[in-house]
Coordinates of C-alpha atoms and ligand atoms in Angstrom, one line a residue:
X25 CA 31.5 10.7 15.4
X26 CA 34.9 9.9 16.1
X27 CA 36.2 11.6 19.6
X28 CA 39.2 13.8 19.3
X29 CA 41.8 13.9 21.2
X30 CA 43.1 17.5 20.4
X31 CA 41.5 19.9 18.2
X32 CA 43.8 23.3 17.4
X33 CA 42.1 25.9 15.5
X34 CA 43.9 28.9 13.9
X35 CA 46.8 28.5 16.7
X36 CA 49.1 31.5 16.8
X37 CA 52.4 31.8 18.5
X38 CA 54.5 34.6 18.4
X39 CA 57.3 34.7 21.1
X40 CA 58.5 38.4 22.2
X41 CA 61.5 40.0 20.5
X42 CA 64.0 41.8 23.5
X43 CA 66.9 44.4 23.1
X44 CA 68.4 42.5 20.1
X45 CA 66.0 39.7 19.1
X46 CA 63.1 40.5 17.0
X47 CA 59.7 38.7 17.5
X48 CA 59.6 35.2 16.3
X49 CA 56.2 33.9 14.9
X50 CA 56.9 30.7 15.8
X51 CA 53.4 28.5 14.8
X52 CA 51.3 31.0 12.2
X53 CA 47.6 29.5 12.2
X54 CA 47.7 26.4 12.4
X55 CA 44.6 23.9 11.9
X56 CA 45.3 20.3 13.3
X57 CA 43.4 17.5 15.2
X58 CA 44.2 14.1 16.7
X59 CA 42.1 11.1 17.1
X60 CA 41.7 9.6 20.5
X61 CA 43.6 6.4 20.7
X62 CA 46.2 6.7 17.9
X63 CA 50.2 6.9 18.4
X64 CA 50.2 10.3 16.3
X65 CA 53.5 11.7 15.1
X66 CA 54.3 15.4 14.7
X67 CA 57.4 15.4 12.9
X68 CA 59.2 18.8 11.2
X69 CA 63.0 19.9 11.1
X70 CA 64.3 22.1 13.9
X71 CA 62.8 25.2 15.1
X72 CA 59.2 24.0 13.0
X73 CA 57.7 25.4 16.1
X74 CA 56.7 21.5 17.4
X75 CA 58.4 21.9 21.0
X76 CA 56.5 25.6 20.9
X77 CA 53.0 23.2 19.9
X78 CA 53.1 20.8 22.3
X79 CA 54.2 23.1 25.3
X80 CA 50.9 25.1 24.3
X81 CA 49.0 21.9 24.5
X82 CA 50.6 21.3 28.0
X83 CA 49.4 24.4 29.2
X84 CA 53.4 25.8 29.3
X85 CA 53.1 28.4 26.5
X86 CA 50.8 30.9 26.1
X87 CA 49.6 30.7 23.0
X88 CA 48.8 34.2 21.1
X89 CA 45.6 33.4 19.5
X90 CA 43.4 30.6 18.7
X91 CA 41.6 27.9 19.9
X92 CA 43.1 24.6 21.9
X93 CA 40.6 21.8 22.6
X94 CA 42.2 19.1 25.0
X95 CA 39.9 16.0 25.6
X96 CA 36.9 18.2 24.8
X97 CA 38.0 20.9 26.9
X98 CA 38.5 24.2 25.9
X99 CA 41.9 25.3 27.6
X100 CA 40.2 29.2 27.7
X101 CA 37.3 28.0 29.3
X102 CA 37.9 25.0 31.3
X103 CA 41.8 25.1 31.9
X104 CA 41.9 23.0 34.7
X105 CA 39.8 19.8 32.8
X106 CA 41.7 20.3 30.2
X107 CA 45.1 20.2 32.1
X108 CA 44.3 17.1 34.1
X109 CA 43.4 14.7 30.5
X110 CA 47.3 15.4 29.2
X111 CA 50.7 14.8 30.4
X112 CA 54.1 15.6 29.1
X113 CA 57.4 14.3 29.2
X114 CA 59.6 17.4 27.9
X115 CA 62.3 18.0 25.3
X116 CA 64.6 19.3 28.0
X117 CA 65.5 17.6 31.4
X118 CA 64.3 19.9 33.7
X119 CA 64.2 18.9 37.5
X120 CA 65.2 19.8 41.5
X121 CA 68.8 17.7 42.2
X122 CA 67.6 16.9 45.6
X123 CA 64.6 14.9 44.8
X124 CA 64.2 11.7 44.7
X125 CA 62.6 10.0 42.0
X126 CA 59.5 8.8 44.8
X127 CA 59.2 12.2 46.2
X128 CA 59.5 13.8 42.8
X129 CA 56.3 11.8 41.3
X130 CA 54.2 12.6 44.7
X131 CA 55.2 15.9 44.7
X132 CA 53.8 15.9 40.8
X133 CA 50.6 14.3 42.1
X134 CA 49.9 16.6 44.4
X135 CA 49.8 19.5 42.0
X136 CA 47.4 17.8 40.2
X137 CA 45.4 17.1 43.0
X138 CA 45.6 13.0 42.9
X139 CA 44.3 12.1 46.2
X140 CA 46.8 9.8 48.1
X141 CA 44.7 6.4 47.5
X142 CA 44.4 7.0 43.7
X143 CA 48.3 7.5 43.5
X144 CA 50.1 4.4 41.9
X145 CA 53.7 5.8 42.5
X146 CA 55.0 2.4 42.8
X147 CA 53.8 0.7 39.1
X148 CA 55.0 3.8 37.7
X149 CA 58.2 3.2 39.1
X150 CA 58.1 -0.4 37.6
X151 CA 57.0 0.7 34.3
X152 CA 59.8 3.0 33.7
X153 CA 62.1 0.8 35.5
X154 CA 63.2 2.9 38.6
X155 CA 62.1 0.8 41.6
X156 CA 65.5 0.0 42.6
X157 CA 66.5 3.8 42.2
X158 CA 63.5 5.0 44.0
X159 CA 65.1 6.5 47.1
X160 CA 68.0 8.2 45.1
X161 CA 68.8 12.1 44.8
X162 CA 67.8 13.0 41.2
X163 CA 71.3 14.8 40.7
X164 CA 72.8 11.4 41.2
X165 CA 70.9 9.4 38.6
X166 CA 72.5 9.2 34.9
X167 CA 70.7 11.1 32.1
X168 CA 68.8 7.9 31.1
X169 CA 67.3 7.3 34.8
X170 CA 66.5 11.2 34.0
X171 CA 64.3 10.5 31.2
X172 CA 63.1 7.6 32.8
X173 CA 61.6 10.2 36.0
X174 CA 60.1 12.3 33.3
X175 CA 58.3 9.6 31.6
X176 CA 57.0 8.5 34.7
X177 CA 56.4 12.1 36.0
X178 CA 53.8 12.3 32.9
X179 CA 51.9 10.1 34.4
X180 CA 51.1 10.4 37.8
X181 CA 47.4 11.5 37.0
X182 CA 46.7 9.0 34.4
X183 CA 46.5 11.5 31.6
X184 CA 44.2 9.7 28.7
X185 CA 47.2 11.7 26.7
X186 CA 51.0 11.5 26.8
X187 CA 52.8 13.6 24.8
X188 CA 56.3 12.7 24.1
X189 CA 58.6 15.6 22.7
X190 CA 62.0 14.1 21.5
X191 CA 62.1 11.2 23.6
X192 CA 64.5 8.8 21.9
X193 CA 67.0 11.8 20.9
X194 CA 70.3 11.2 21.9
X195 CA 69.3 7.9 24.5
X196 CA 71.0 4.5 24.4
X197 CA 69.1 1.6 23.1
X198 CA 67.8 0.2 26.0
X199 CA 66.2 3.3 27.3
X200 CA 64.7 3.4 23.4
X201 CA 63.7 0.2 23.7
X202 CA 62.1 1.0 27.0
X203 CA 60.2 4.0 25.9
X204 CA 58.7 2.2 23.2
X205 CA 57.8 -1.1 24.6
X206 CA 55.8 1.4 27.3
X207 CA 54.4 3.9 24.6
X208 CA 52.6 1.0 23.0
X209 CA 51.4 -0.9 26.1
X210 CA 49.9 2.4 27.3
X211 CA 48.7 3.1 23.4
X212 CA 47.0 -0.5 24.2
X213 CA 45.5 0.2 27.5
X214 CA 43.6 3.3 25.8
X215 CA 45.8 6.5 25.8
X216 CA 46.2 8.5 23.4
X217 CA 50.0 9.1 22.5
X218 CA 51.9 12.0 20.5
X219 CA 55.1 11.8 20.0
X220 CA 57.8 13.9 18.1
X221 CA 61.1 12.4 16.3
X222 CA 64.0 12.9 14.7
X223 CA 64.0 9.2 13.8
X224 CA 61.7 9.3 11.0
X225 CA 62.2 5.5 10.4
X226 CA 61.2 5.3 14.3
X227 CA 57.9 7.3 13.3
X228 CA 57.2 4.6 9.9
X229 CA 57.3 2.0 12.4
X230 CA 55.4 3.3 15.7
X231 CA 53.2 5.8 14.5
X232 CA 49.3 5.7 13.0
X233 CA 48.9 8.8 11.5
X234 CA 51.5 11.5 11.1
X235 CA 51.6 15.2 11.0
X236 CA 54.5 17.5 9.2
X237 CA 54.9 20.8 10.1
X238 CA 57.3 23.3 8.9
X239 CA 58.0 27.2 9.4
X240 CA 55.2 26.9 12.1
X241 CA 52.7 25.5 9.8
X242 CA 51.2 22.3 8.5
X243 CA 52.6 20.3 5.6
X244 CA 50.6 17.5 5.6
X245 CA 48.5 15.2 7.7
X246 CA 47.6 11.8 7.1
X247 CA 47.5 8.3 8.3
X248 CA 51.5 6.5 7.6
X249 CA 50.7 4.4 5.2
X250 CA 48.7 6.7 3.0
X251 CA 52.0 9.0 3.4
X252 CA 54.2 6.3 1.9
X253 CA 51.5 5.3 -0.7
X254 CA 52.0 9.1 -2.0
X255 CA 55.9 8.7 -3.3
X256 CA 55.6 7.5 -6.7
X257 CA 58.9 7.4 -7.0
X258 CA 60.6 3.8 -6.8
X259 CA 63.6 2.1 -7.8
X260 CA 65.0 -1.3 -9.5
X261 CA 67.9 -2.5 -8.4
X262 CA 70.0 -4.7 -11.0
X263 CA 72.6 -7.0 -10.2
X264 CA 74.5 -7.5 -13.6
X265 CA 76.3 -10.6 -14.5
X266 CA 78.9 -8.4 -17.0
X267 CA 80.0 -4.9 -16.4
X268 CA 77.5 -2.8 -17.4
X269 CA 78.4 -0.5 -20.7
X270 CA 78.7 3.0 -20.3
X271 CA 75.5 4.5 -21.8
X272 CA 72.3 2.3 -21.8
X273 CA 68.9 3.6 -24.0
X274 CA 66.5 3.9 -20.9
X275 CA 62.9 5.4 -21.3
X276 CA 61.8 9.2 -20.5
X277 CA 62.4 10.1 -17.2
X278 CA 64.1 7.1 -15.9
X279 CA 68.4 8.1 -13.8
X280 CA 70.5 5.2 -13.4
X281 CA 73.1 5.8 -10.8
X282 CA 75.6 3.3 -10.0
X283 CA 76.0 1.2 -6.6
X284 CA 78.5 -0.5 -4.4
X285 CA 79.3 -4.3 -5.7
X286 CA 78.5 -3.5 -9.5
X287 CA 74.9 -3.0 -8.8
X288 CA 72.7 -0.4 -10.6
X289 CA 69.9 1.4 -9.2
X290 CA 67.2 2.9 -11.9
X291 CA 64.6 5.2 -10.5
X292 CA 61.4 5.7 -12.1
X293 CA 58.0 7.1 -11.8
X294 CA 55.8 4.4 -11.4
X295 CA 52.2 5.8 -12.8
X296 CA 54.9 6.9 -15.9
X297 CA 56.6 3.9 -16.7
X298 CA 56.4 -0.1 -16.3
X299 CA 59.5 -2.0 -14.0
X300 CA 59.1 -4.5 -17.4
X301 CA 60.3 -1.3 -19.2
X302 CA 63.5 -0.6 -17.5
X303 CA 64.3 -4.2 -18.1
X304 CA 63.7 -4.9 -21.8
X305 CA 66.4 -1.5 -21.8
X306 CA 68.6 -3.0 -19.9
X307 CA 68.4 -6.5 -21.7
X308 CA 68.5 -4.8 -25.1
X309 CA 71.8 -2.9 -23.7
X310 CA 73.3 -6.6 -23.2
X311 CA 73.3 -6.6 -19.9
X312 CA 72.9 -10.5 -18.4
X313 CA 70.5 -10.1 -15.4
X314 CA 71.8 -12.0 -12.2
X315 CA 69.2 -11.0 -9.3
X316 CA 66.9 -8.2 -9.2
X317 CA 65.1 -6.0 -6.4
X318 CA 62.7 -3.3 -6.2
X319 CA 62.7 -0.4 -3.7
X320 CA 60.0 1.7 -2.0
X321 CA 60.8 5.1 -0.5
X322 CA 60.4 5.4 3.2
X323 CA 59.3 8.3 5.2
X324 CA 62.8 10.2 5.0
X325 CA 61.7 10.8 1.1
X326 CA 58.8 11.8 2.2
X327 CA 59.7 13.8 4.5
X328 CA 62.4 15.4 2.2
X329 CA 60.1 15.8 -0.6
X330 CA 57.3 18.1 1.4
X331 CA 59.6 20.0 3.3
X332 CA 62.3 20.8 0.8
X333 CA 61.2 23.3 -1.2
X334 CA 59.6 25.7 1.4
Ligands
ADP23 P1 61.1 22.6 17.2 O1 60.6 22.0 18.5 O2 60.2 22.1 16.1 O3 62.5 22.4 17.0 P2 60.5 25.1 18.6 O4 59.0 25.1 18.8 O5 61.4 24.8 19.7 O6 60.8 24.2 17.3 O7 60.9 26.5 18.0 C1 60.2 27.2 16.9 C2 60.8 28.6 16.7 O8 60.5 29.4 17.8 C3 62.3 28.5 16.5 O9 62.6 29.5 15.6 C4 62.8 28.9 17.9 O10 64.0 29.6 17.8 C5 61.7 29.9 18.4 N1 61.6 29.8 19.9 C6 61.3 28.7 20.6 N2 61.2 29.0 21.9 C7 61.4 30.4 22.0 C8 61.5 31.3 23.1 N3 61.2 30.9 24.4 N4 61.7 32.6 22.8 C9 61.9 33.0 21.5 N5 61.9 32.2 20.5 C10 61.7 30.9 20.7
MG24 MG1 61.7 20.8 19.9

């Protein structure tokens, strides 16, 4: 049987309401697991509850009912096991102004109880890219070298999971660059990665499989490319030697909308009706054909399409 990474069963949040704020059900049952040894996206708009998910996984948040399984270790039942197989590098930058990045990663290590000759402070340094910054006060490192300390704090106990909540939001290029370079060597060496983003195009490209979640509840989950496969929707894009005329005899269910340079993009259905379809219209509407060029939807549509009409 495959081994899973992280199994959630009928997972429940609901945070506390106070004087003015009523109680927010912020993940209602939710079933979900991930593979070990996949780059696995959890992707949703704001406030889907995925921040509220992973912190649960982290052990952070207490969940209100349900069942976590972390690395086969049942957080009620074995929460220190099932602590030690995951690590996070949080949404928010959280950390004390007068460490240094060194003595922040051994103070980590010694929460988790990483004995002193199992510690491998310095490669983690390396890996982020901190080793000249090593000795600094935290408060005086920019917001990337920030990021950079919590990545590497994620790791100090060699977690066969790193989760990743919003890592690329709002970071330059190089840091993004950085992050990813390292999520995929680390994906390589075995560990299992999740990872949450804004960047949806970011998720086509790095992730394996990929969860949606919405309202605090799944959407869908499914493997990338069986997510894209999905959108039947396409588009041909014309390039017209003459300006087009204004009202062209196109088959059922088939929108032309006009683009930059003179081009026209027609959308269609593609289990309804044949690209070879579209163009016999187009020819019969005298329109001289220069260049040609089909389009598949991307994630965004996808993305769009199943959270849209909740
Ligand atoms: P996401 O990370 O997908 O943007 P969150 O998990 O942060 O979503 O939030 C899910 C919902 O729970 C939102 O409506 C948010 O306002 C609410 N929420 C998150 N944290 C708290 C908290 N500590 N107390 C009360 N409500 C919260
Ligand atoms: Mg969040």
């Amino acid at each position: 049987m495959e081994q899973q990474a992280i199994e959630v069963k009928g997972l429940r949040k609901t945070y506390a309401g106070g004087k003015k704020q009523e109680p927010k059900e912020a993940i209602k049952g939710l079933d979900l697991t991930i593979p070990a040894g996949t780059i696995f996206g959890l992707l949703g708009p704001n406030g889907a509850g995925k921040s509220t998910l992973i912190n649960i996984l982290a052990g952070l948040v207490k969940k209100t009912d349900g069942q976590v399984v972390i690395w086969g270790f049942d957080q009620d039942v074995n929460p220190r096991q099932s602590r030690a197989a995951i690590g996070v590098m949080p949404q928010e930058i959280n950390m004390d102004p007068f460490f240094t990045p060194r003595a922040a990663l051994e103070t980590q290590a010694g929460l988790y109880g990483v004995p002193k000759s199992e510690r491998w402070t310095d490669e983690i340094l390396e890996l982020v890219g901190l080793s000249d910054k090593a000795e600094a006060y935290a408060r005086n490192l920019s917001g990337g070298m920030k990021r950079r300390l919590l990545l590497a704090k994620a790791l100090v106990h060699r977690p066969q999971i790193l989760v990743l909540d919003e890592p690329t939001a709002g970071v330059d290029i190089e840091l993004r660059a950085m992050l990813w370079r390292n999520v995929r060597k680390l994906n390589e060496q075995g560990m299992t990665i999740i990872l949450t983003t804004h960047y949806l195009e970011e998720a086509e490209e790095m992730c394996d499989e990929i969860a949606i979640i919405n309202h605090g509840e799944l959407i869908v989950r499914d493997t990338t490319a069986n997510l894209l496969g999905r959108m039947d929707r396409k588009a041909l894009v014309v390039e017209p030697r003459n300006p087009a005329p204004a009202d062209i005899a196109l088959p059922d269910g088939v929108r032309m909308e006009e683009r930059p340079g003179g081009r026209l993009a027609f959308t269609y259905a593609r289990n309804k009706t044949a690209a070879e379809d579209i163009l016999d219209a187009i020819r019969a509407a005298g329109i001289e054909i220069r260049d040609v060029a089909t389009e598949q939807p991307g994630l965004e549509e996808v993305f769009v399409s199943l959270t849209s009409n909740q």
